Each structure stands twice: as C-alpha cells, then as structure tokens.
Amino acid sequence: MTRSPRKPERPRLGVIASHFIQYQAPIWRELAKREEIDLTVYYLSDHGRRPGFDAGFGHTFQWDVPLDQGYRWELLPGAEGTSPGSLRHRMSLEPIKKALAGTADVFLRNDYNSPGALLFFYACMARGIPVLYRGDSTLLHESPGWRSWKRMILGPLFRNGVMVLSVGKLVREYTMDLGAPPDRIVSSPHNVDTPYWEEAASRRRPERDRIREGFGLPPARPVVLFCGKLIEKKRPMDLAEAMCRLSERREVSLLVAGAGDLLEPMKAAVSGVPGLSVHFAGFVNQSGLPDIYAVADIVCLPSGGDETWGLVVNEAMHFGCVPVVSDRVGCGPDLVEGIGESFSAGDPVALASAIGKVLDGLEERKSRVPSRIGRYSLARAVDGIVEGALRSTNRSGAHAGTPRPGGNP
C-alpha cells in the first residue's frame, strides 16, 4: 500500500469504502494530492483488487486499471476475501472501532443501507465525530411506505449529524426529504476520471471512421451505443426493439458493449434487420472503452429501475455522445435535460421516438455536450469533499455555503 507522511495540522479524512471501485479510485488519488486534508481510505473488502466473479457479466474478471495506487489505504480486519453485500461485509463493526480510536477527524461514507453502516453513523453522531455522506440515492424507486421508514431511521442523522455531499439534483432532493438542512449540503458532482477520459477522447476521436470500419459499422451512419450489463434491469431488449423500429425510417447502427443473460436474445432480435448495422463487442474492460465511446453518437441507458445515476453517461459525454435515458435513470435532470432526451422506462416506442428526435438535431445537440459535462468534473467533485471536510472540522472552506459556478447539484 502507498504510504506518505502525515501532517497533523491538516484534518484527517477517513473514507470507509465498500471495496475497490474503478469510479472511486481517481477521487481518492486526487484527494491525496490536496494539501488541505490528510487522507486514508479504509476498505471493507478487497473485491476489485483481485479477480472476482460478476453475476451480471456472467464471468470472472479484474479491472485492467490500477485501483490501489496513488493514495494511502488500509484493509480493515476481515476484508481479505470478503464479498460486497455478504453478511460479514454488511455487519462489519470495524469502521466504528476506527472512529472510536480517533484515527480520523472526519469520516466519509457512500452508503448507509446496512446494519454496520447505520451503527457507524449513529456511533459517530453520539461521539460528536463528523461524518460526510456522498451517495447517489434518489426518490425514483421508493414506495411511500419505504420513504416513511427511512425518514424515521435516517432522519435524525441527516437533520443533526451528517453533512451531505450532493452528487446531483435528485440526491439533494432525496436528502432534504430526509431532513437535511440546505446549509449542510455541499455540491460534489458525480464524476468519472475527467483527465483520463478527456485525453482518451482527444486521442481516439480522430480515429472514429477507422474504428467503425473495424467494427463493421458504416462510417456515414449514426451510431447508438449500449454499454453495460445485458440483464433485465438494464432493459437492453427495449433498445433492440427501438432500433428495429427506427431502422424502418432511417439507416442507423447499433453498438453493444457488454455481456450477460440477454446477449443471445438481443443478437437474435436485431439479426438481419434491413437498414440496421450491428456490432456486439462483448465485455470491454476499462482500457478498451475509449474505442467504444469514440465511434458513438448517442449513448442509451434504458434501465427500468434502481439506476441511481449511470456513470457510463458521464464517460460517453466526454466523447461528445448525446444521452438518451429512461425516466428511471438518476442522472437525467443533471446530464440529459436540455441536451438529450428522456423517455418512459419500458416503452420501446417512446425510446425509438427519443432517439429519432436526437438524430434530427444531432450536431446542434452535440455542440452543447462539452459545457454540460464540464460541470461534473473530478476537480469539482474533490473540491466539494474538501469543503465538506473543512467545514465539518471547523476549518474554513473556500466555497463554504455558496453555490458553485455552472450549477449546484
């Protein structure tokens, strides 16, 4: 693990992380560079650092980008070999021991929905230990009864103890519904590794025609991309039907990057359709995704439920892709409104219409993508975390209590 000397004058930020996640590692690396804080990430599981089986993709794989470099981290006792979501993972009290031992001045967690996490939050509140929450929960997928239960259990935390790092508009709405006061909500927009994707886009976009030809996709046809697990929750079959309908009116291409139970049914649904060119790339690891995004014009996320954000949209927008998402996808109000199109989840006809609208004004919509995705950068996300840590420990934050230029998720 990476070690660096501590500076006691800086507030110590301890992150309680579920496991090694490709979207979070860039945040930890950037935080480690900031002089205002002293970072340590504590992991509940070593999943993501070692090869593991993913039920959605249907095979064992390991991310081909390093997730454990550039920042200080520790595996908590019992983390080795533990799977996220297992009973040991959900019940772990090791974060409470870290808090009570005084290993950090302020803690950050991205989850609350496990017994161990709830006990951690309440233990910290009882001891006056500041906690930051940066998650992506929304009200899109919750029944009134479930919301009432959450208000009862989580309300005291968000009203009195936790500072919210809001990744987007729906998260702000969600935490305010739980009682979070506006002056304890700081913008920390949902992001990907901005410098990596910007560099990859500048390098691969000039090659788009050559890459398209390699995929067997005609250079002149617009390309609609699905990138993710081919499972029911993501509703890829809705996109297959929509593309078949769309191809009756115009020539289009479909690019599918992913694996899962619905791979063969999706192939069968789009096979031999006149006017529709198709390429199935299979599972694509992180280093191969730039070629996928570079050839696409539209990125589609037709998920039917529990899609609290959809970071694939962030990645694709760095390549100029226009997003089309269902109304069950959490990034809609932030990334899609005014740029792409939303549609009613589970309605392939509405999906085909939404894609058609984008294609009718594709270049003009593409011109608006860079400024929008620029608001959801790695730097802004880390600025928000630093501000929350400083405010929670009574240090001064550079933007404390003020909206950020370009929007306040």
PDB file of N, CA and C in Angstrom, residues 23 63 196-197 227 257 284-294 315 319:
ATOM      1  N   TYR A  23     -14.625   3.689 -10.350  1.00  0.00           N
ATOM      2  CA  TYR A  23     -15.046   5.076 -10.411  1.00  0.00           C
ATOM      3  C   TYR A  23     -14.560   5.890  -9.214  1.00  0.00           C
ATOM      4  N   TRP A  63     -10.420  -5.548 -13.177  1.00  0.00           N
ATOM      5  CA  TRP A  63     -10.226  -4.293 -13.895  1.00  0.00           C
ATOM      6  C   TRP A  63      -8.773  -4.157 -14.318  1.00  0.00           C
ATOM      7  N   TYR A 196      -8.372  11.534 -17.570  1.00  0.00           N
ATOM      8  CA  TYR A 196      -8.166  10.315 -18.363  1.00  0.00           C
ATOM      9  C   TYR A 196      -9.091  10.296 -19.572  1.00  0.00           C
ATOM     10  N   TRP A 197     -10.384  10.564 -19.353  1.00  0.00           N
ATOM     11  CA  TRP A 197     -11.336  10.459 -20.450  1.00  0.00           C
ATOM     12  C   TRP A 197     -11.164  11.585 -21.452  1.00  0.00           C
ATOM     13  N   CYS A 227     -23.809   0.378 -23.435  1.00  0.00           N
ATOM     14  CA  CYS A 227     -22.595  -0.097 -22.770  1.00  0.00           C
ATOM     15  C   CYS A 227     -22.947  -0.478 -21.337  1.00  0.00           C
ATOM     16  N   ALA A 257     -21.721  -2.974 -26.129  1.00  0.00           N
ATOM     17  CA  ALA A 257     -20.531  -3.375 -25.381  1.00  0.00           C
ATOM     18  C   ALA A 257     -20.983  -3.902 -24.030  1.00  0.00           C
ATOM     19  N   VAL A 284     -16.062  -5.324 -22.403  1.00  0.00           N
ATOM     20  CA  VAL A 284     -14.921  -4.467 -22.710  1.00  0.00           C
ATOM     21  C   VAL A 284     -14.395  -3.889 -21.407  1.00  0.00           C
ATOM     22  N   ASN A 285     -13.132  -4.158 -21.102  1.00  0.00           N
ATOM     23  CA  ASN A 285     -12.531  -3.627 -19.888  1.00  0.00           C
ATOM     24  C   ASN A 285     -12.221  -2.146 -20.065  1.00  0.00           C
ATOM     25  N   GLN A 286     -11.783  -1.501 -18.963  1.00  0.00           N
ATOM     26  CA  GLN A 286     -11.626  -0.051 -18.963  1.00  0.00           C
ATOM     27  C   GLN A 286     -10.724   0.465 -20.084  1.00  0.00           C
ATOM     28  N   SER A 287      -9.617  -0.204 -20.329  1.00  0.00           N
ATOM     29  CA  SER A 287      -8.669   0.310 -21.319  1.00  0.00           C
ATOM     30  C   SER A 287      -9.209   0.233 -22.741  1.00  0.00           C
ATOM     31  N   GLY A 288     -10.225  -0.593 -22.975  1.00  0.00           N
ATOM     32  CA  GLY A 288     -10.793  -0.715 -24.311  1.00  0.00           C
ATOM     33  C   GLY A 288     -11.972   0.194 -24.573  1.00  0.00           C
ATOM     34  N   LEU A 289     -12.478   0.863 -23.535  1.00  0.00           N
ATOM     35  CA  LEU A 289     -13.680   1.675 -23.701  1.00  0.00           C
ATOM     36  C   LEU A 289     -13.490   2.918 -24.565  1.00  0.00           C
ATOM     37  N   PRO A 290     -12.316   3.556 -24.596  1.00  0.00           N
ATOM     38  CA  PRO A 290     -12.189   4.718 -25.480  1.00  0.00           C
ATOM     39  C   PRO A 290     -12.569   4.444 -26.932  1.00  0.00           C
ATOM     40  N   ASP A 291     -12.210   3.293 -27.473  1.00  0.00           N
ATOM     41  CA  ASP A 291     -12.605   2.964 -28.845  1.00  0.00           C
ATOM     42  C   ASP A 291     -14.118   2.848 -28.975  1.00  0.00           C
ATOM     43  N   ILE A 292     -14.770   2.325 -27.936  1.00  0.00           N
ATOM     44  CA  ILE A 292     -16.227   2.168 -27.954  1.00  0.00           C
ATOM     45  C   ILE A 292     -16.912   3.526 -27.976  1.00  0.00           C
ATOM     46  N   TYR A 293     -16.504   4.396 -27.066  1.00  0.00           N
ATOM     47  CA  TYR A 293     -17.136   5.717 -26.993  1.00  0.00           C
ATOM     48  C   TYR A 293     -16.815   6.580 -28.208  1.00  0.00           C
ATOM     49  N   ALA A 294     -15.603   6.420 -28.755  1.00  0.00           N
ATOM     50  CA  ALA A 294     -15.168   7.286 -29.849  1.00  0.00           C
ATOM     51  C   ALA A 294     -16.036   7.141 -31.094  1.00  0.00           C
ATOM     52  N   GLU A 315     -18.981   9.126 -18.884  1.00  0.00           N
ATOM     53  CA  GLU A 315     -17.840   8.730 -19.711  1.00  0.00           C
ATOM     54  C   GLU A 315     -18.101   9.032 -21.182  1.00  0.00           C
ATOM     55  N   PHE A 319     -16.785  12.123 -24.845  1.00  0.00           N
ATOM     56  CA  PHE A 319     -16.501  11.875 -26.253  1.00  0.00           C
ATOM     57  C   PHE A 319     -17.519  12.557 -27.152  1.00  0.00           C
TER      58      PHE A 319
END
